[in-house]
PDB file of N, CA and C in Angstrom:
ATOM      1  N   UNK A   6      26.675   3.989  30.111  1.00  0.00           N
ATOM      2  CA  UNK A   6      25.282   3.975  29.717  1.00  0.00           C
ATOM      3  C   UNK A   6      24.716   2.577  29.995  1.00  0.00           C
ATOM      4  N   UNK A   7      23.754   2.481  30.633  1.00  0.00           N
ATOM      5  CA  UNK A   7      22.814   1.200  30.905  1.00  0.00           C
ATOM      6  C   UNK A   7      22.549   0.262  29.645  1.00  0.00           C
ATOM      7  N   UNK A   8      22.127  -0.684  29.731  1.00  0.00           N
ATOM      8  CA  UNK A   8      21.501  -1.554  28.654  1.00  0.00           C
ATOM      9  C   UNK A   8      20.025  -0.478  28.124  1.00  0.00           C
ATOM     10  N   UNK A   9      19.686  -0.034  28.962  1.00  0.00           N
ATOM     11  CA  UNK A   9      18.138   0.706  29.075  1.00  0.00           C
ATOM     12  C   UNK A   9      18.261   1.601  28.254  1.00  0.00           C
ATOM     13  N   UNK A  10      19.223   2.281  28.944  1.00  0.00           N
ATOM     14  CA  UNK A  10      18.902   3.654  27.823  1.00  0.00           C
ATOM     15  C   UNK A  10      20.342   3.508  26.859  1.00  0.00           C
ATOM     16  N   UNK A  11      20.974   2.638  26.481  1.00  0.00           N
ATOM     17  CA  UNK A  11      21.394   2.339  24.777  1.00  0.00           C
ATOM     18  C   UNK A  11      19.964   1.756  23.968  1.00  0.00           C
ATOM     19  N   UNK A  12      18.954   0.952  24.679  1.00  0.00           N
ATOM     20  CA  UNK A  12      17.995   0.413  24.018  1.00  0.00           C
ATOM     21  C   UNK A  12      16.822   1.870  23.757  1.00  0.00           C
ATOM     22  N   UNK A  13      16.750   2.427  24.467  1.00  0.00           N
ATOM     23  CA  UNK A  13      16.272   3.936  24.013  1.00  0.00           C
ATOM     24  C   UNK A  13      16.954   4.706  23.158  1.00  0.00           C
ATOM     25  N   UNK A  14      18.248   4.696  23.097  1.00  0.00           N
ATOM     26  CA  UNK A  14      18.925   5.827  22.189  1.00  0.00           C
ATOM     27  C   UNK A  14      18.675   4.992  20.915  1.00  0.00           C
ATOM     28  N   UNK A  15      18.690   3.524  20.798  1.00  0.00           N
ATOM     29  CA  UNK A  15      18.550   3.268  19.383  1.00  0.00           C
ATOM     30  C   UNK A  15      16.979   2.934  18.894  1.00  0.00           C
ATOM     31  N   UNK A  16      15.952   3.203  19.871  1.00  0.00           N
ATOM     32  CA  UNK A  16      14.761   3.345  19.311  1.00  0.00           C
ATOM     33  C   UNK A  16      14.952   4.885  18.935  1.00  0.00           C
ATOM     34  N   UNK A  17      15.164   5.977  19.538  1.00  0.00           N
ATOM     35  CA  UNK A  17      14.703   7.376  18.999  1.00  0.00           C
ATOM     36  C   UNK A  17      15.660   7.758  17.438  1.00  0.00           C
ATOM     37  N   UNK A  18      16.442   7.016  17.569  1.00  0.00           N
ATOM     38  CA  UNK A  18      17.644   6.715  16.071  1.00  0.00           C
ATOM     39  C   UNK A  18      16.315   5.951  14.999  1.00  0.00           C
ATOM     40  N   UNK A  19      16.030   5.056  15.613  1.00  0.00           N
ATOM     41  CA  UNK A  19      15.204   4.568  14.192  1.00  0.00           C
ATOM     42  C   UNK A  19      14.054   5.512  14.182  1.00  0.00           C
ATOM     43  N   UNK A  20      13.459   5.823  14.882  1.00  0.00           N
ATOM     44  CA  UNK A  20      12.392   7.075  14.926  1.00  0.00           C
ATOM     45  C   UNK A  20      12.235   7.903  13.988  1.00  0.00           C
ATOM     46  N   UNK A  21      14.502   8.284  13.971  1.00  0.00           N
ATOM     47  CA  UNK A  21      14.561  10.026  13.081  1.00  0.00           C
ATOM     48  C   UNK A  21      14.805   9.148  11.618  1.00  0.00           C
ATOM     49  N   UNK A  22      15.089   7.673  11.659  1.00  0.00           N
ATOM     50  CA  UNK A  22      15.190   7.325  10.861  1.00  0.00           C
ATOM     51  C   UNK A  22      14.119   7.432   9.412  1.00  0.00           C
ATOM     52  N   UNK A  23      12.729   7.038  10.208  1.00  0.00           N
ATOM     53  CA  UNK A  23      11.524   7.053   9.784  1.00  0.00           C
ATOM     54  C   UNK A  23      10.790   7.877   9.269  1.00  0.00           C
ATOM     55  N   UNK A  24      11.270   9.004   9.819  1.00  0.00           N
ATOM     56  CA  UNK A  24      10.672  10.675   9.784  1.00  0.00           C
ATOM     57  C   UNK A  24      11.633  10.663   8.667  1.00  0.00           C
ATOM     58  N   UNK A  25      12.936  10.422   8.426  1.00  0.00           N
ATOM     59  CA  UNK A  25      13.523  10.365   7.076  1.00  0.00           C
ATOM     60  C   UNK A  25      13.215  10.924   6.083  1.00  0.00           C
ATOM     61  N   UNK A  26      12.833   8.992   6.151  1.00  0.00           N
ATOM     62  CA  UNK A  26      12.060   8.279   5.199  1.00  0.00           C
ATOM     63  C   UNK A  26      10.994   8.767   5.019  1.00  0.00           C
ATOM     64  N   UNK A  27      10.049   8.709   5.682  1.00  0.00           N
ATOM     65  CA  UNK A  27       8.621   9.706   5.103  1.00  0.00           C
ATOM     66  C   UNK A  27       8.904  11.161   4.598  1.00  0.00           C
ATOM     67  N   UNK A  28      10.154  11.941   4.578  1.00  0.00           N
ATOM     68  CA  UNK A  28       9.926  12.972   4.261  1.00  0.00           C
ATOM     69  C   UNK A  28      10.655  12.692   2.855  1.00  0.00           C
ATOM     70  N   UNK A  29      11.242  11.697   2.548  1.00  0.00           N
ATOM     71  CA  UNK A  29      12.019  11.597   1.321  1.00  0.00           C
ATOM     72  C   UNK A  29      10.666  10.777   0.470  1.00  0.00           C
ATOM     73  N   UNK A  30      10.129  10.093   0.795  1.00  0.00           N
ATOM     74  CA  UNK A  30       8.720   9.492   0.420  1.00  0.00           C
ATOM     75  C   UNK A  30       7.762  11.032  -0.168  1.00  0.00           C
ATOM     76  N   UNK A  31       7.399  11.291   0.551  1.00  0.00           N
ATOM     77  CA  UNK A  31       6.618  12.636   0.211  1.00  0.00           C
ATOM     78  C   UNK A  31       7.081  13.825  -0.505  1.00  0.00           C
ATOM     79  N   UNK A  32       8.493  14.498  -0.665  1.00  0.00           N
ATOM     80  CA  UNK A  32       9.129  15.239  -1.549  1.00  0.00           C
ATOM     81  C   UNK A  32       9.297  14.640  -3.084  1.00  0.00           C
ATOM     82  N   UNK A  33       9.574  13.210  -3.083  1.00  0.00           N
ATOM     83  CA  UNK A  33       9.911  12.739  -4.350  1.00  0.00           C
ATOM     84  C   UNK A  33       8.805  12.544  -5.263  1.00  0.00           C
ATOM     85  N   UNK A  34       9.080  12.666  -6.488  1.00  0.00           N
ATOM     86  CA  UNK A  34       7.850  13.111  -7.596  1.00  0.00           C
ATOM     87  C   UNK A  34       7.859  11.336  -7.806  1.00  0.00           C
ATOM     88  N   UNK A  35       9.272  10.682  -8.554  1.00  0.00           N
ATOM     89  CA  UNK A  35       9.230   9.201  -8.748  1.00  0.00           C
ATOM     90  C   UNK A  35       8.109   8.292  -7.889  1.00  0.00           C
ATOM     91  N   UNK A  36       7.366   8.030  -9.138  1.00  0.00           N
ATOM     92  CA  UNK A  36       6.404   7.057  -8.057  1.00  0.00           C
ATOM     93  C   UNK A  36       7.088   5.641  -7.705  1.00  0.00           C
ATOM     94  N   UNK A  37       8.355   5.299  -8.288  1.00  0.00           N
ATOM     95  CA  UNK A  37       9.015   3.639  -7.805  1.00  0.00           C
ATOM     96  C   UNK A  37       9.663   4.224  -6.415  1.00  0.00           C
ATOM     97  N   UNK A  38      10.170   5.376  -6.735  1.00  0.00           N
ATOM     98  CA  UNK A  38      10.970   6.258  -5.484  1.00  0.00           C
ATOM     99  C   UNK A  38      10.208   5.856  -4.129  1.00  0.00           C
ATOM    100  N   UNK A  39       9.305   6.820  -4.375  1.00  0.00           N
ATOM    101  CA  UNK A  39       8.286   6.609  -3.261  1.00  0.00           C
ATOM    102  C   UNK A  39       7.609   5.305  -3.018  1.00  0.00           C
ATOM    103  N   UNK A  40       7.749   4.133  -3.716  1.00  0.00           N
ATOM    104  CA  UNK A  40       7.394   2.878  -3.551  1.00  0.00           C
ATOM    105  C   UNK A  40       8.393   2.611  -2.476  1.00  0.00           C
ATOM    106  N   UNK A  41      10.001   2.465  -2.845  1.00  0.00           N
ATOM    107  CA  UNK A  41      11.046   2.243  -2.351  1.00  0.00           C
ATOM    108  C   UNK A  41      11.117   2.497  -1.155  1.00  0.00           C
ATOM    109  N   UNK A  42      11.120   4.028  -0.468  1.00  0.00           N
ATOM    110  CA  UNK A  42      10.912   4.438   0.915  1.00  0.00           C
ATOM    111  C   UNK A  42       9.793   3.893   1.480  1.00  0.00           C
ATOM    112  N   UNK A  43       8.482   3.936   0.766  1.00  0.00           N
ATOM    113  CA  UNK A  43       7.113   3.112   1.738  1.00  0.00           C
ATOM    114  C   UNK A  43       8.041   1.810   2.488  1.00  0.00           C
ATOM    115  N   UNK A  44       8.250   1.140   1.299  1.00  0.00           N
ATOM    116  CA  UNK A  44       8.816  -0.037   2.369  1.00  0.00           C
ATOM    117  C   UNK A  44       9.925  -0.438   2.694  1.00  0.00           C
ATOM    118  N   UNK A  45      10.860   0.752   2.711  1.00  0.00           N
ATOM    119  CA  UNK A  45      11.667   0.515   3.840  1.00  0.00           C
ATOM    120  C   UNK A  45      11.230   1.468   5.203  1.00  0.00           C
ATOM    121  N   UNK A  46      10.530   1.901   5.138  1.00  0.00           N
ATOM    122  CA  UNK A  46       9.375   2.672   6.173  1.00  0.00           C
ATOM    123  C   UNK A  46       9.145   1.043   7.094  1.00  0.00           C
ATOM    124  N   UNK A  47       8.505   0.178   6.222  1.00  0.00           N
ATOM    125  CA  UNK A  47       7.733  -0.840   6.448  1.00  0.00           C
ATOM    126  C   UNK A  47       8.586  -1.754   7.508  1.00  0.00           C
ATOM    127  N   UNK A  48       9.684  -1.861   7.021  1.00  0.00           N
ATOM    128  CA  UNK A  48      10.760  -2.389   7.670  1.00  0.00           C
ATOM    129  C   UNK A  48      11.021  -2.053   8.998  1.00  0.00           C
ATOM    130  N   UNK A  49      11.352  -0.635   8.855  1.00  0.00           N
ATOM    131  CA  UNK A  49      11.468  -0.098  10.133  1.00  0.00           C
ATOM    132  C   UNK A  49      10.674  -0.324  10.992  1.00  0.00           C
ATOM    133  N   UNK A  50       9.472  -0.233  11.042  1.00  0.00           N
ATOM    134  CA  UNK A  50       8.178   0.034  12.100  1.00  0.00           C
ATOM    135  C   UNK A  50       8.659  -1.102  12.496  1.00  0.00           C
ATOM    136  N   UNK A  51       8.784  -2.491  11.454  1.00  0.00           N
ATOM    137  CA  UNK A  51       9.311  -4.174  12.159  1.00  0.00           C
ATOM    138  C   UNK A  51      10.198  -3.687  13.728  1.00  0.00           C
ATOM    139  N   UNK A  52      11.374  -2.993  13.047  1.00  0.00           N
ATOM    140  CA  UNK A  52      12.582  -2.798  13.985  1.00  0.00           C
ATOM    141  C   UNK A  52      11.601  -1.976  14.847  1.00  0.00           C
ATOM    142  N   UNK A  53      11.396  -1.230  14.737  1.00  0.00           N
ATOM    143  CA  UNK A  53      10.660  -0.416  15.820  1.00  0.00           C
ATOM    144  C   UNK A  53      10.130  -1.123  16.776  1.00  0.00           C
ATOM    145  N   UNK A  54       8.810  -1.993  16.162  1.00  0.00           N
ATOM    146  CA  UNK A  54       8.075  -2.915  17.100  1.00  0.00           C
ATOM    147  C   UNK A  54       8.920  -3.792  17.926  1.00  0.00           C
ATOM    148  N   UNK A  55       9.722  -4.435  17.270  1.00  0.00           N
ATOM    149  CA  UNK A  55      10.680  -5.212  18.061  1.00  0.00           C
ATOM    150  C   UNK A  55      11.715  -4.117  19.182  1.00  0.00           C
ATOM    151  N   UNK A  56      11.741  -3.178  18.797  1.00  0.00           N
ATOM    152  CA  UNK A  56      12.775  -2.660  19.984  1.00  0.00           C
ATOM    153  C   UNK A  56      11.863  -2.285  21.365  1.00  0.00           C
ATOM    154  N   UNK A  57      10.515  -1.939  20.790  1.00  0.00           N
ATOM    155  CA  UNK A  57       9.531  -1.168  21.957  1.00  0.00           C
ATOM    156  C   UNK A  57       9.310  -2.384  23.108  1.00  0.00           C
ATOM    157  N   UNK A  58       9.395  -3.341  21.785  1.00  0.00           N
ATOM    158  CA  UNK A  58       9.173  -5.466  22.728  1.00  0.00           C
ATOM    159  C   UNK A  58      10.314  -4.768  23.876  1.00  0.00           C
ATOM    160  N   UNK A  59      11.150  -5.279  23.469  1.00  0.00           N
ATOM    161  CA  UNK A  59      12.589  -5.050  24.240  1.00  0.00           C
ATOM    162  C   UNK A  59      12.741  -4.308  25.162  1.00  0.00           C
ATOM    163  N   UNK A  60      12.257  -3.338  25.276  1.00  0.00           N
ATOM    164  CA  UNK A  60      12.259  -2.223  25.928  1.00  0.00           C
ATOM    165  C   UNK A  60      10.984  -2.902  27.318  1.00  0.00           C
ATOM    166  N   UNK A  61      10.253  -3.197  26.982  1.00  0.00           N
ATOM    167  CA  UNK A  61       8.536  -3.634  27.691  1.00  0.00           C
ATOM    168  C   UNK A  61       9.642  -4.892  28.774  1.00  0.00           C
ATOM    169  N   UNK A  62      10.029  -5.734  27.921  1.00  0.00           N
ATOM    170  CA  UNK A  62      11.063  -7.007  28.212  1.00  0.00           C
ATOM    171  C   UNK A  62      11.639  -6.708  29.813  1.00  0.00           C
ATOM    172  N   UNK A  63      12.889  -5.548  29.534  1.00  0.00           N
ATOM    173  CA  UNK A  63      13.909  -4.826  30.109  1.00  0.00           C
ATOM    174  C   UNK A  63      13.078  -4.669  31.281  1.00  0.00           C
ATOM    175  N   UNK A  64      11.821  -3.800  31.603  1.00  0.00           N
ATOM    176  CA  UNK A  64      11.295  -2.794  32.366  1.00  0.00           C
ATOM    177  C   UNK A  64      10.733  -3.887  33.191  1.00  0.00           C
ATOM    178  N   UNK A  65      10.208  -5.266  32.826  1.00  0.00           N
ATOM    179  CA  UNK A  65       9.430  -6.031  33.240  1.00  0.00           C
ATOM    180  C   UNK A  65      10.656  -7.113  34.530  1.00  0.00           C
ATOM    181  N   UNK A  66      11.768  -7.397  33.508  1.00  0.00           N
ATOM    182  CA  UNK A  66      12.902  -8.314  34.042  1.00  0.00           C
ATOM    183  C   UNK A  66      13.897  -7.501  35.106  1.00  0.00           C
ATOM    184  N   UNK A  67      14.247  -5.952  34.867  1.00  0.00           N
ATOM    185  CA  UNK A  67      14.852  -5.810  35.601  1.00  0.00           C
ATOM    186  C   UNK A  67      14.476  -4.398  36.398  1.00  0.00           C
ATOM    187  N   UNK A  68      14.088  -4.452  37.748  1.00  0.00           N
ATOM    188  CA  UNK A  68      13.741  -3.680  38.566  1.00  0.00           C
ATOM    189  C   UNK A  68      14.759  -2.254  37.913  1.00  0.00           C
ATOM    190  N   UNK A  69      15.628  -2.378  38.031  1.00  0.00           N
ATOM    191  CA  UNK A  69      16.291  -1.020  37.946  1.00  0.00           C
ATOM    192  C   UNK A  69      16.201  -0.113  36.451  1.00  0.00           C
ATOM    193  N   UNK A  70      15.363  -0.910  35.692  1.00  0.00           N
ATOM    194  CA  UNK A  70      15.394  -0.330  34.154  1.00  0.00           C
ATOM    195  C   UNK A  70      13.982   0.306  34.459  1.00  0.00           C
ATOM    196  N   UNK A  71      12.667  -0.204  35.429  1.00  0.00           N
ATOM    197  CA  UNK A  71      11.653   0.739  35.397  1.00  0.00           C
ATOM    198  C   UNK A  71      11.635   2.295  35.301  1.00  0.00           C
ATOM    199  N   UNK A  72      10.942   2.405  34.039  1.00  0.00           N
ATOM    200  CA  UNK A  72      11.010   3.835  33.662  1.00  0.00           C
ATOM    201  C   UNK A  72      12.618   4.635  33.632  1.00  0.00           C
ATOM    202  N   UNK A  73      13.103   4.147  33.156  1.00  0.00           N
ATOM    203  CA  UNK A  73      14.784   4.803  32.925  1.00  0.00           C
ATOM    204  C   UNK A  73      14.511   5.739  31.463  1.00  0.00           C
TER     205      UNK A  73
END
C-alpha cells in the first residue's frame, strides 16, 4: 500500500470514527454524555483537518500520489 492511500484509509477510519460519535452524541439522554462526545467530535475534525492537509501535501509533492 502507498503512503497515499494508507493516508486515505486513515482519513475514512476517522470519518466512521465521527459518525460514531455523533450517533452516540444524539442517542444519549445524559446531557454531560453528550457534552463528552461533542468534543471529542471536536477533536477529531482537528485530526481530520490535519490529515485532508496531508493528503493536499502528498498530491502537490509527489506526482504519483495525484488523485490515488
Amino acid at each position: 500500500m502507498t503512503v497515499g492511500a494508507d493516508i486515505k484509509q486513515c482519513l475514512a477510519t476517522i470519518k466512521s470514527i465521527e459518525a460514531g460519535l455523533s450517533s452516540l452524541a444524539i442517542n444519549t439522554n445524559a446531557e454531560d454524555e453528550q457534552r463528552l462526545f461533542h468534543e471529542q467530535m471536536l477533536i477529531i475534525e482537528e485530526i481530520k483537518q490535519d490529515l485532508m492537509k496531508r493528503i493536499g501535501e502528498v498530491e502537490r509533492e509527489e506526482e504519483q500520489y495525484k488523485g490515488f
